[in-house]
Amino acid sequence: MKRRLARLSSAVVMATLLAMASQSAIAGKLQIDDPWTPEAPPGRMMAGFMTLTNHGDVSIELVDAQSPLFERVEIHTMIMDDGVMRMRRLEQLTIEPGQSVALEPGGKHLMLMRPRESLAEGDEIPITLIDSNEDRHELISTVRPRATR
Ligand SMILES: [Cu+2]
């Protein structure tokens, strides 16, 4: 009897979890928090930092990025190569369901290459992240002084 009750309540829990899961599938979106870009000397490439959270129930694979203010945007990671940190282009950045991935100084980042105009503190950079389903995720990255976040 006790065991049957336990089984019943776990069925209720399961139904609740399923209801919650289908809700986030409807939301199904990539949450993008706190996008920012450190100031850089005019003409130099810049970085894009942010936190990406996958609220859906399938993984999101970012494969490309664009900005009207830069000729080219790549997804980069940092690797240790012979004791030296180097940047390397990522063909794709995967965010698993329920997981967050931080793009942050010293780690993964967007590389904003060949600026079309010079950008200063407070300027806003529209950026589009494109996933493997060709869904586009828009964000605005704010230029901030290099030393602060
Ligand atoms: Cu880079």
Tab-separated table of N, CA and C and ligand atoms in Angstrom:
chain	number	residue	atom	x	y	z
A	1	MET	N	0.841	-1.211	0.000
A	1	MET	CA	0.000	0.000	0.000
A	1	MET	C	0.867	1.249	0.000
A	2	LYS	N	1.828	1.228	0.912
A	2	LYS	CA	2.751	2.356	0.994
A	2	LYS	C	3.486	2.528	-0.357
A	3	ARG	N	3.937	1.385	-0.895
A	3	ARG	CA	4.682	1.430	-2.155
A	3	ARG	C	3.822	1.969	-3.291
A	4	ARG	N	2.538	1.552	-3.280
A	4	ARG	CA	1.625	2.024	-4.332
A	4	ARG	C	1.455	3.538	-4.274
A	5	LEU	N	1.345	4.046	-3.068
A	5	LEU	CA	1.224	5.498	-2.884
A	5	LEU	C	2.451	6.220	-3.443
A	6	ALA	N	3.595	5.651	-3.097
A	6	ALA	CA	4.846	6.258	-3.562
A	6	ALA	C	4.880	6.302	-5.090
A	7	ARG	N	4.430	5.180	-5.694
A	7	ARG	CA	4.439	5.119	-7.152
A	7	ARG	C	3.490	6.163	-7.736
A	8	LEU	N	2.337	6.290	-7.072
A	8	LEU	CA	1.357	7.269	-7.527
A	8	LEU	C	1.962	8.682	-7.486
A	9	SER	N	2.617	9.018	-6.366
A	9	SER	CA	3.119	10.389	-6.247
A	9	SER	C	4.268	10.632	-7.231
A	10	SER	N	5.055	9.593	-7.520
A	10	SER	CA	6.112	9.833	-8.505
A	10	SER	C	5.515	10.028	-9.903
A	11	ALA	N	4.345	9.386	-10.147
A	11	ALA	CA	3.659	9.630	-11.423
A	11	ALA	C	3.190	11.078	-11.507
A	12	VAL	N	2.736	11.610	-10.389
A	12	VAL	CA	2.291	13.011	-10.352
A	12	VAL	C	3.477	13.936	-10.614
A	13	VAL	N	4.594	13.628	-9.960
A	13	VAL	CA	5.804	14.432	-10.152
A	13	VAL	C	6.212	14.394	-11.629
A	14	MET	N	6.183	13.183	-12.208
A	14	MET	CA	6.577	13.030	-13.602
A	14	MET	C	5.679	13.854	-14.520
A	15	ALA	N	4.361	13.798	-14.257
A	15	ALA	CA	3.417	14.565	-15.081
A	15	ALA	C	3.708	16.068	-14.973
A	16	THR	N	4.034	16.499	-13.753
A	16	THR	CA	4.344	17.915	-13.545
A	16	THR	C	5.603	18.312	-14.308
A	17	LEU	N	6.611	17.436	-14.222
A	17	LEU	CA	7.868	17.711	-14.928
A	17	LEU	C	7.640	17.776	-16.438
A	18	LEU	N	6.819	16.850	-16.938
A	18	LEU	CA	6.535	16.845	-18.373
A	18	LEU	C	5.824	18.128	-18.785
A	19	ALA	N	4.877	18.572	-17.942
A	19	ALA	CA	4.154	19.813	-18.239
A	19	ALA	C	5.126	20.991	-18.280
A	20	MET	N	6.068	21.000	-17.310
A	20	MET	CA	7.049	22.075	-17.272
A	20	MET	C	7.951	22.030	-18.496
A	21	ALA	N	8.342	20.790	-18.863
A	21	ALA	CA	9.247	20.631	-20.002
A	21	ALA	C	8.586	21.129	-21.284
A	22	SER	N	7.283	20.797	-21.460
A	22	SER	CA	6.653	21.225	-22.709
A	22	SER	C	6.469	22.741	-22.717
A	23	GLN	N	6.308	23.321	-21.523
A	23	GLN	CA	6.218	24.775	-21.442
A	23	GLN	C	7.518	25.434	-21.925
A	24	SER	N	8.671	24.891	-21.442
A	24	SER	CA	9.921	25.517	-21.878
A	24	SER	C	10.201	25.216	-23.344
A	25	ALA	N	9.643	24.095	-23.850
A	25	ALA	CA	9.805	23.827	-25.283
A	25	ALA	C	9.075	24.888	-26.102
A	26	ILE	N	7.921	25.328	-25.586
A	26	ILE	CA	7.180	26.383	-26.288
A	26	ILE	C	7.993	27.689	-26.235
A	27	ALA	N	8.511	27.992	-25.032
A	27	ALA	CA	9.382	29.162	-24.934
A	27	ALA	C	10.574	28.937	-25.868
A	28	GLY	N	11.116	27.709	-25.819
A	28	GLY	CA	12.119	27.180	-26.746
A	28	GLY	C	13.219	28.111	-27.176
A	29	LYS	N	13.594	29.052	-26.360
A	29	LYS	CA	14.453	30.123	-26.846
A	29	LYS	C	15.799	30.143	-26.154
A	30	LEU	N	16.675	30.793	-26.820
A	30	LEU	CA	17.990	31.045	-26.269
A	30	LEU	C	17.928	32.356	-25.488
A	31	GLN	N	18.240	32.273	-24.200
A	31	GLN	CA	18.288	33.496	-23.390
A	31	GLN	C	19.701	34.070	-23.444
A	32	ILE	N	19.784	35.344	-23.728
A	32	ILE	CA	21.083	35.999	-23.861
A	32	ILE	C	21.182	37.084	-22.794
A	33	ASP	N	22.096	36.915	-21.850
A	33	ASP	CA	22.225	37.859	-20.742
A	33	ASP	C	23.492	38.686	-20.847
A	34	ASP	N	23.344	39.957	-20.522
A	34	ASP	CA	24.464	40.864	-20.291
A	34	ASP	C	25.493	40.896	-21.411
A	35	PRO	N	25.047	41.121	-22.665
A	35	PRO	CA	26.040	41.196	-23.738
A	35	PRO	C	26.837	42.510	-23.674
A	36	TRP	N	28.153	42.411	-23.754
A	36	TRP	CA	28.971	43.623	-23.695
A	36	TRP	C	30.243	43.430	-24.494
A	37	THR	N	30.840	44.552	-24.836
A	37	THR	CA	32.039	44.577	-25.670
A	37	THR	C	33.034	45.554	-25.067
A	38	PRO	N	34.250	45.108	-24.757
A	38	PRO	CA	35.250	46.048	-24.248
A	38	PRO	C	35.668	47.031	-25.332
A	39	GLU	N	35.893	48.275	-24.930
A	39	GLU	CA	36.416	49.284	-25.853
A	39	GLU	C	37.728	48.803	-26.460
A	40	ALA	N	37.987	49.221	-27.695
A	40	ALA	CA	39.245	48.876	-28.351
A	40	ALA	C	39.698	50.081	-29.170
A	41	PRO	N	41.002	50.166	-29.471
A	41	PRO	CA	41.480	51.273	-30.312
A	41	PRO	C	40.766	51.236	-31.669
A	42	PRO	N	40.527	52.415	-32.283
A	42	PRO	CA	39.807	52.471	-33.563
A	42	PRO	C	40.422	51.536	-34.598
A	43	GLY	N	39.579	50.843	-35.332
A	43	GLY	CA	40.043	49.972	-36.399
A	43	GLY	C	40.424	48.575	-35.955
A	44	ARG	N	40.556	48.390	-34.637
A	44	ARG	CA	40.950	47.060	-34.150
A	44	ARG	C	39.731	46.163	-33.994
A	45	MET	N	39.995	44.846	-34.017
A	45	MET	CA	38.878	43.948	-33.770
A	45	MET	C	38.448	44.036	-32.314
A	46	MET	N	37.193	43.643	-32.074
A	46	MET	CA	36.621	43.732	-30.739
A	46	MET	C	36.047	42.366	-30.364
A	47	ALA	N	35.699	42.238	-29.094
A	47	ALA	CA	35.153	40.969	-28.611
A	47	ALA	C	33.712	41.151	-28.157
A	48	GLY	N	32.966	40.089	-28.176
A	48	GLY	CA	31.605	40.100	-27.645
A	48	GLY	C	31.503	39.072	-26.533
A	49	PHE	N	31.054	39.534	-25.370
A	49	PHE	CA	30.890	38.640	-24.215
A	49	PHE	C	29.430	38.632	-23.781
A	50	MET	N	28.982	37.505	-23.236
A	50	MET	CA	27.576	37.370	-22.801
A	50	MET	C	27.408	35.999	-22.167
A	51	THR	N	26.236	35.774	-21.588
A	51	THR	CA	25.898	34.434	-21.108
A	51	THR	C	24.715	33.918	-21.912
A	52	LEU	N	24.855	32.690	-22.427
A	52	LEU	CA	23.825	32.072	-23.258
A	52	LEU	C	23.201	30.923	-22.478
A	53	THR	N	21.870	30.925	-22.365
A	53	THR	CA	21.179	29.856	-21.641
A	53	THR	C	20.134	29.231	-22.552
A	54	ASN	N	20.141	27.916	-22.595
A	54	ASN	CA	19.203	27.174	-23.437
A	54	ASN	C	18.013	26.716	-22.597
A	55	HIS	N	16.856	27.322	-22.801
A	55	HIS	CA	15.650	26.946	-22.059
A	55	HIS	C	14.829	25.897	-22.795
A	56	GLY	N	15.278	25.481	-23.941
A	56	GLY	CA	14.542	24.480	-24.710
A	56	GLY	C	14.891	23.070	-24.273
A	57	ASP	N	14.378	22.066	-25.007
A	57	ASP	CA	14.680	20.684	-24.654
A	57	ASP	C	15.514	19.986	-25.726
A	58	VAL	N	16.029	20.758	-26.654
A	58	VAL	CA	17.020	20.228	-27.592
A	58	VAL	C	18.230	21.159	-27.584
A	59	SER	N	19.387	20.611	-27.915
A	59	SER	CA	20.577	21.455	-27.879
A	59	SER	C	20.519	22.504	-28.997
A	60	ILE	N	21.137	23.632	-28.715
A	60	ILE	CA	21.228	24.718	-29.693
A	60	ILE	C	22.675	24.779	-30.151
A	61	GLU	N	22.876	24.714	-31.455
A	61	GLU	CA	24.226	24.784	-32.001
A	61	GLU	C	24.377	26.079	-32.792
A	62	LEU	N	25.141	26.986	-32.213
A	62	LEU	CA	25.398	28.238	-32.929
A	62	LEU	C	26.503	27.989	-33.946
A	63	VAL	N	26.259	28.373	-35.184
A	63	VAL	CA	27.219	28.083	-36.252
A	63	VAL	C	27.749	29.345	-36.930
A	64	ASP	N	27.115	30.484	-36.667
A	64	ASP	CA	27.556	31.698	-37.356
A	64	ASP	C	27.062	32.914	-36.576
A	65	ALA	N	27.640	34.050	-36.874
A	65	ALA	CA	27.214	35.298	-36.255
A	65	ALA	C	27.501	36.432	-37.231
A	66	GLN	N	26.707	37.496	-37.113
A	66	GLN	CA	26.854	38.640	-38.009
A	66	GLN	C	26.599	39.919	-37.242
A	67	SER	N	27.169	41.001	-37.730
A	67	SER	CA	26.838	42.330	-37.228
A	67	SER	C	26.981	43.312	-38.377
A	68	PRO	N	26.032	44.247	-38.520
A	68	PRO	CA	26.155	45.239	-39.594
A	68	PRO	C	27.346	46.173	-39.389
A	69	LEU	N	27.884	46.222	-38.167
A	69	LEU	CA	28.995	47.147	-37.881
A	69	LEU	C	30.368	46.511	-38.098
A	70	PHE	N	30.390	45.218	-38.429
A	70	PHE	CA	31.664	44.526	-38.645
A	70	PHE	C	31.577	43.698	-39.916
A	71	GLU	N	32.699	43.627	-40.631
A	71	GLU	CA	32.686	42.860	-41.877
A	71	GLU	C	32.544	41.377	-41.611
A	72	ARG	N	33.050	40.939	-40.430
A	72	ARG	CA	33.031	39.516	-40.168
A	72	ARG	C	32.927	39.276	-38.667
A	73	VAL	N	32.153	38.260	-38.279
A	73	VAL	CA	32.055	37.866	-36.873
A	73	VAL	C	32.296	36.357	-36.781
A	74	GLU	N	33.186	35.972	-35.881
A	74	GLU	CA	33.467	34.549	-35.674
A	74	GLU	C	33.242	34.182	-34.217
A	75	ILE	N	33.022	32.900	-33.973
A	75	ILE	CA	32.954	32.389	-32.600
A	75	ILE	C	34.333	31.820	-32.277
A	76	HIS	N	34.932	32.300	-31.211
A	76	HIS	CA	36.289	31.879	-30.851
A	76	HIS	C	36.332	31.216	-29.488
A	77	THR	N	37.329	30.364	-29.302
A	77	THR	CA	37.648	29.844	-27.982
A	77	THR	C	39.125	30.091	-27.732
A	78	MET	N	39.559	29.930	-26.487
A	78	MET	CA	40.969	30.073	-26.151
A	78	MET	C	41.531	28.682	-25.881
A	79	ILE	N	42.694	28.403	-26.436
A	79	ILE	CA	43.358	27.135	-26.140
A	79	ILE	C	44.780	27.409	-25.662
A	80	MET	N	45.275	26.518	-24.816
A	80	MET	CA	46.652	26.624	-24.354
A	80	MET	C	47.529	25.859	-25.339
A	81	ASP	N	48.473	26.567	-25.958
A	81	ASP	CA	49.324	25.959	-26.979
A	81	ASP	C	50.770	26.226	-26.590
A	82	ASP	N	51.464	25.189	-26.106
A	82	ASP	CA	52.855	25.368	-25.697
A	82	ASP	C	53.018	26.467	-24.642
A	83	GLY	N	52.087	26.523	-23.702
A	83	GLY	CA	52.185	27.514	-22.636
A	83	GLY	C	51.686	28.899	-23.021
A	84	VAL	N	51.173	29.030	-24.248
A	84	VAL	CA	50.674	30.333	-24.689
A	84	VAL	C	49.182	30.205	-25.004
A	85	MET	N	48.389	31.166	-24.504
A	85	MET	CA	46.964	31.164	-24.821
A	85	MET	C	46.759	31.704	-26.236
A	86	ARG	N	46.059	30.937	-27.034
A	86	ARG	CA	45.770	31.379	-28.395
A	86	ARG	C	44.276	31.274	-28.660
A	87	MET	N	43.809	32.115	-29.609
A	87	MET	CA	42.412	32.051	-30.008
A	87	MET	C	42.271	31.059	-31.143
A	88	ARG	N	41.170	30.356	-31.124
A	88	ARG	CA	40.886	29.449	-32.222
A	88	ARG	C	39.412	29.556	-32.595
A	89	ARG	N	39.141	29.523	-33.867
A	89	ARG	CA	37.750	29.627	-34.324
A	89	ARG	C	36.997	28.333	-34.014
A	90	LEU	N	35.767	28.464	-33.524
A	90	LEU	CA	34.891	27.313	-33.307
A	90	LEU	C	33.916	27.217	-34.470
A	91	GLU	N	33.821	26.030	-35.063
A	91	GLU	CA	32.850	25.829	-36.143
A	91	GLU	C	31.436	25.868	-35.584
A	92	GLN	N	31.289	25.396	-34.336
A	92	GLN	CA	29.985	25.501	-33.693
A	92	GLN	C	30.134	25.557	-32.185
A	93	LEU	N	29.195	26.247	-31.579
A	93	LEU	CA	29.147	26.371	-30.127
A	93	LEU	C	27.824	25.760	-29.679
A	94	THR	N	27.914	24.675	-28.918
A	94	THR	CA	26.705	23.951	-28.512
A	94	THR	C	26.295	24.344	-27.104
A	95	ILE	N	25.011	24.653	-26.939
A	95	ILE	CA	24.459	24.904	-25.618
A	95	ILE	C	23.407	23.827	-25.373
A	96	GLU	N	23.706	22.953	-24.402
A	96	GLU	CA	22.802	21.835	-24.125
A	96	GLU	C	21.554	22.344	-23.405
A	97	PRO	N	20.454	21.603	-23.503
A	97	PRO	CA	19.223	22.011	-22.818
A	97	PRO	C	19.474	22.208	-21.319
A	98	GLY	N	18.992	23.305	-20.788
A	98	GLY	CA	19.134	23.585	-19.363
A	98	GLY	C	20.506	24.102	-18.970
A	99	GLN	N	21.397	24.242	-19.947
A	99	GLN	CA	22.756	24.670	-19.638
A	99	GLN	C	22.993	26.129	-20.040
A	100	SER	N	23.971	26.727	-19.366
A	100	SER	CA	24.431	28.061	-19.740
A	100	SER	C	25.879	27.979	-20.197
A	101	VAL	N	26.212	28.779	-21.183
A	101	VAL	CA	27.597	28.903	-21.631
A	101	VAL	C	27.990	30.369	-21.524
A	102	ALA	N	29.098	30.623	-20.832
A	102	ALA	CA	29.570	31.999	-20.670
A	102	ALA	C	30.603	32.317	-21.739
A	103	LEU	N	30.376	33.416	-22.437
A	103	LEU	CA	31.425	33.991	-23.280
A	103	LEU	C	32.034	35.092	-22.426
A	104	GLU	N	33.307	34.957	-22.087
A	104	GLU	CA	33.879	35.879	-21.100
A	104	GLU	C	35.362	36.083	-21.369
A	105	PRO	N	35.931	37.167	-20.827
A	105	PRO	CA	37.352	37.439	-21.051
A	105	PRO	C	38.209	36.227	-20.657
A	106	GLY	N	39.141	35.860	-21.515
A	106	GLY	CA	40.002	34.709	-21.264
A	106	GLY	C	39.407	33.392	-21.709
A	107	GLY	N	38.170	33.420	-22.195
A	107	GLY	CA	37.505	32.183	-22.616
A	107	GLY	C	36.846	32.356	-23.974
A	108	LYS	N	35.742	31.649	-24.144
A	108	LYS	CA	35.020	31.757	-25.419
A	108	LYS	C	34.536	33.193	-25.606
A	109	HIS	N	34.465	33.616	-26.870
A	109	HIS	CA	33.999	34.974	-27.165
A	109	HIS	C	33.571	35.077	-28.619
A	110	LEU	N	32.829	36.127	-28.913
A	110	LEU	CA	32.613	36.473	-30.312
A	110	LEU	C	33.762	37.365	-30.723
A	111	MET	N	34.296	37.133	-31.917
A	111	MET	CA	35.341	38.001	-32.443
A	111	MET	C	34.702	38.887	-33.495
A	112	LEU	N	34.686	40.183	-33.183
A	112	LEU	CA	34.075	41.161	-34.092
A	112	LEU	C	35.214	41.746	-34.915
A	113	MET	N	35.265	41.401	-36.205
A	113	MET	CA	36.450	41.681	-37.018
A	113	MET	C	36.164	42.737	-38.077
A	114	ARG	N	37.182	43.557	-38.304
A	114	ARG	CA	37.129	44.615	-39.325
A	114	ARG	C	35.910	45.535	-39.138
A	115	PRO	N	35.986	46.402	-38.118
A	115	PRO	CA	34.886	47.327	-37.845
A	115	PRO	C	34.645	48.282	-39.013
A	116	ARG	N	33.388	48.570	-39.273
A	116	ARG	CA	33.036	49.499	-40.357
A	116	ARG	C	33.037	50.941	-39.869
A	117	GLU	N	33.000	51.129	-38.544
A	117	GLU	CA	33.102	52.487	-37.984
A	117	GLU	C	33.735	52.369	-36.605
A	118	SER	N	34.227	53.513	-36.084
A	118	SER	CA	34.846	53.409	-34.763
A	118	SER	C	33.763	53.510	-33.691
A	119	LEU	N	33.944	52.740	-32.649
A	119	LEU	CA	32.936	52.596	-31.613
A	119	LEU	C	33.527	52.997	-30.278
A	120	ALA	N	32.744	53.692	-29.492
A	120	ALA	CA	33.213	54.166	-28.194
A	120	ALA	C	32.260	53.698	-27.094
A	121	GLU	N	32.697	53.903	-25.867
A	121	GLU	CA	31.900	53.527	-24.704
A	121	GLU	C	30.457	54.003	-24.852
A	122	GLY	N	29.519	53.112	-24.584
A	122	GLY	CA	28.106	53.447	-24.649
A	122	GLY	C	27.463	53.123	-25.989
A	123	ASP	N	28.277	52.927	-27.025
A	123	ASP	CA	27.721	52.551	-28.323
A	123	ASP	C	27.118	51.152	-28.255
A	124	GLU	N	26.137	50.922	-29.120
A	124	GLU	CA	25.447	49.637	-29.115
A	124	GLU	C	25.688	48.901	-30.428
A	125	ILE	N	26.042	47.640	-30.296
A	125	ILE	CA	26.388	46.828	-31.465
A	125	ILE	C	25.311	45.764	-31.672
A	126	PRO	N	24.523	45.870	-32.757
A	126	PRO	CA	23.562	44.796	-33.036
A	126	PRO	C	24.309	43.566	-33.543
A	127	ILE	N	23.994	42.420	-32.967
A	127	ILE	CA	24.640	41.167	-33.362
A	127	ILE	C	23.549	40.116	-33.539
A	128	THR	N	23.698	39.284	-34.559
A	128	THR	CA	22.782	38.173	-34.782
A	128	THR	C	23.551	36.863	-34.654
A	129	LEU	N	23.064	35.976	-33.795
A	129	LEU	CA	23.627	34.632	-33.690
A	129	LEU	C	22.744	33.704	-34.517
A	130	ILE	N	23.369	32.839	-35.299
A	130	ILE	CA	22.609	31.959	-36.186
A	130	ILE	C	22.879	30.515	-35.789
A	131	ASP	N	21.802	29.748	-35.583
A	131	ASP	CA	22.001	28.352	-35.165
A	131	ASP	C	21.862	27.401	-36.350
A	132	SER	N	22.075	26.120	-36.063
A	132	SER	CA	22.124	25.131	-37.141
A	132	SER	C	20.757	24.921	-37.802
A	133	ASN	N	19.672	25.428	-37.179
A	133	ASN	CA	18.352	25.396	-37.824
A	133	ASN	C	18.091	26.677	-38.608
A	134	GLU	N	19.122	27.519	-38.691
A	134	GLU	CA	19.014	28.823	-39.336
A	134	GLU	C	18.070	29.761	-38.599
A	135	ASP	N	17.805	29.468	-37.314
A	135	ASP	CA	17.100	30.439	-36.473
A	135	ASP	C	18.075	31.538	-36.096
A	136	ARG	N	17.561	32.752	-36.058
A	136	ARG	CA	18.412	33.907	-35.771
A	136	ARG	C	18.080	34.464	-34.397
A	137	HIS	N	19.116	34.714	-33.600
A	137	HIS	CA	18.957	35.218	-32.241
A	137	HIS	C	19.625	36.588	-32.173
A	138	GLU	N	18.780	37.617	-31.979
A	138	GLU	CA	19.289	38.988	-32.026
A	138	GLU	C	19.699	39.462	-30.635
A	139	LEU	N	20.731	40.275	-30.580
A	139	LEU	CA	21.132	40.887	-29.320
A	139	LEU	C	21.796	42.223	-29.601
A	140	ILE	N	21.907	43.006	-28.563
A	140	ILE	CA	22.625	44.287	-28.645
A	140	ILE	C	23.740	44.251	-27.609
A	141	SER	N	24.962	44.390	-28.060
A	141	SER	CA	26.105	44.407	-27.144
A	141	SER	C	26.531	45.857	-26.918
A	142	THR	N	26.668	46.227	-25.650
A	142	THR	CA	27.025	47.601	-25.301
A	142	THR	C	28.537	47.716	-25.084
A	143	VAL	N	29.121	48.762	-25.676
A	143	VAL	CA	30.562	48.967	-25.509
A	143	VAL	C	30.821	49.556	-24.124
A	144	ARG	N	31.729	48.927	-23.391
A	144	ARG	CA	32.072	49.373	-22.039
A	144	ARG	C	33.582	49.535	-21.922
A	145	PRO	N	34.018	50.334	-20.939
A	145	PRO	CA	35.469	50.459	-20.715
A	145	PRO	C	36.071	49.086	-20.470
A	146	ARG	N	37.305	48.933	-20.876
A	146	ARG	CA	37.952	47.652	-20.851
A	146	ARG	C	38.045	47.043	-19.436
A	147	ALA	N	38.234	47.899	-18.444
A	147	ALA	CA	38.523	47.390	-17.102
A	147	ALA	C	37.301	46.905	-16.331
A	148	THR	N	36.108	47.335	-16.753
A	148	THR	CA	34.922	46.993	-15.973
A	148	THR	C	34.018	46.062	-16.750
A	149	ARG	N	33.012	45.546	-16.077
A	149	ARG	CA	32.045	44.709	-16.745
A	149	ARG	C	30.708	45.389	-16.844
B	1	CU	CU	39.076	35.880	-30.836
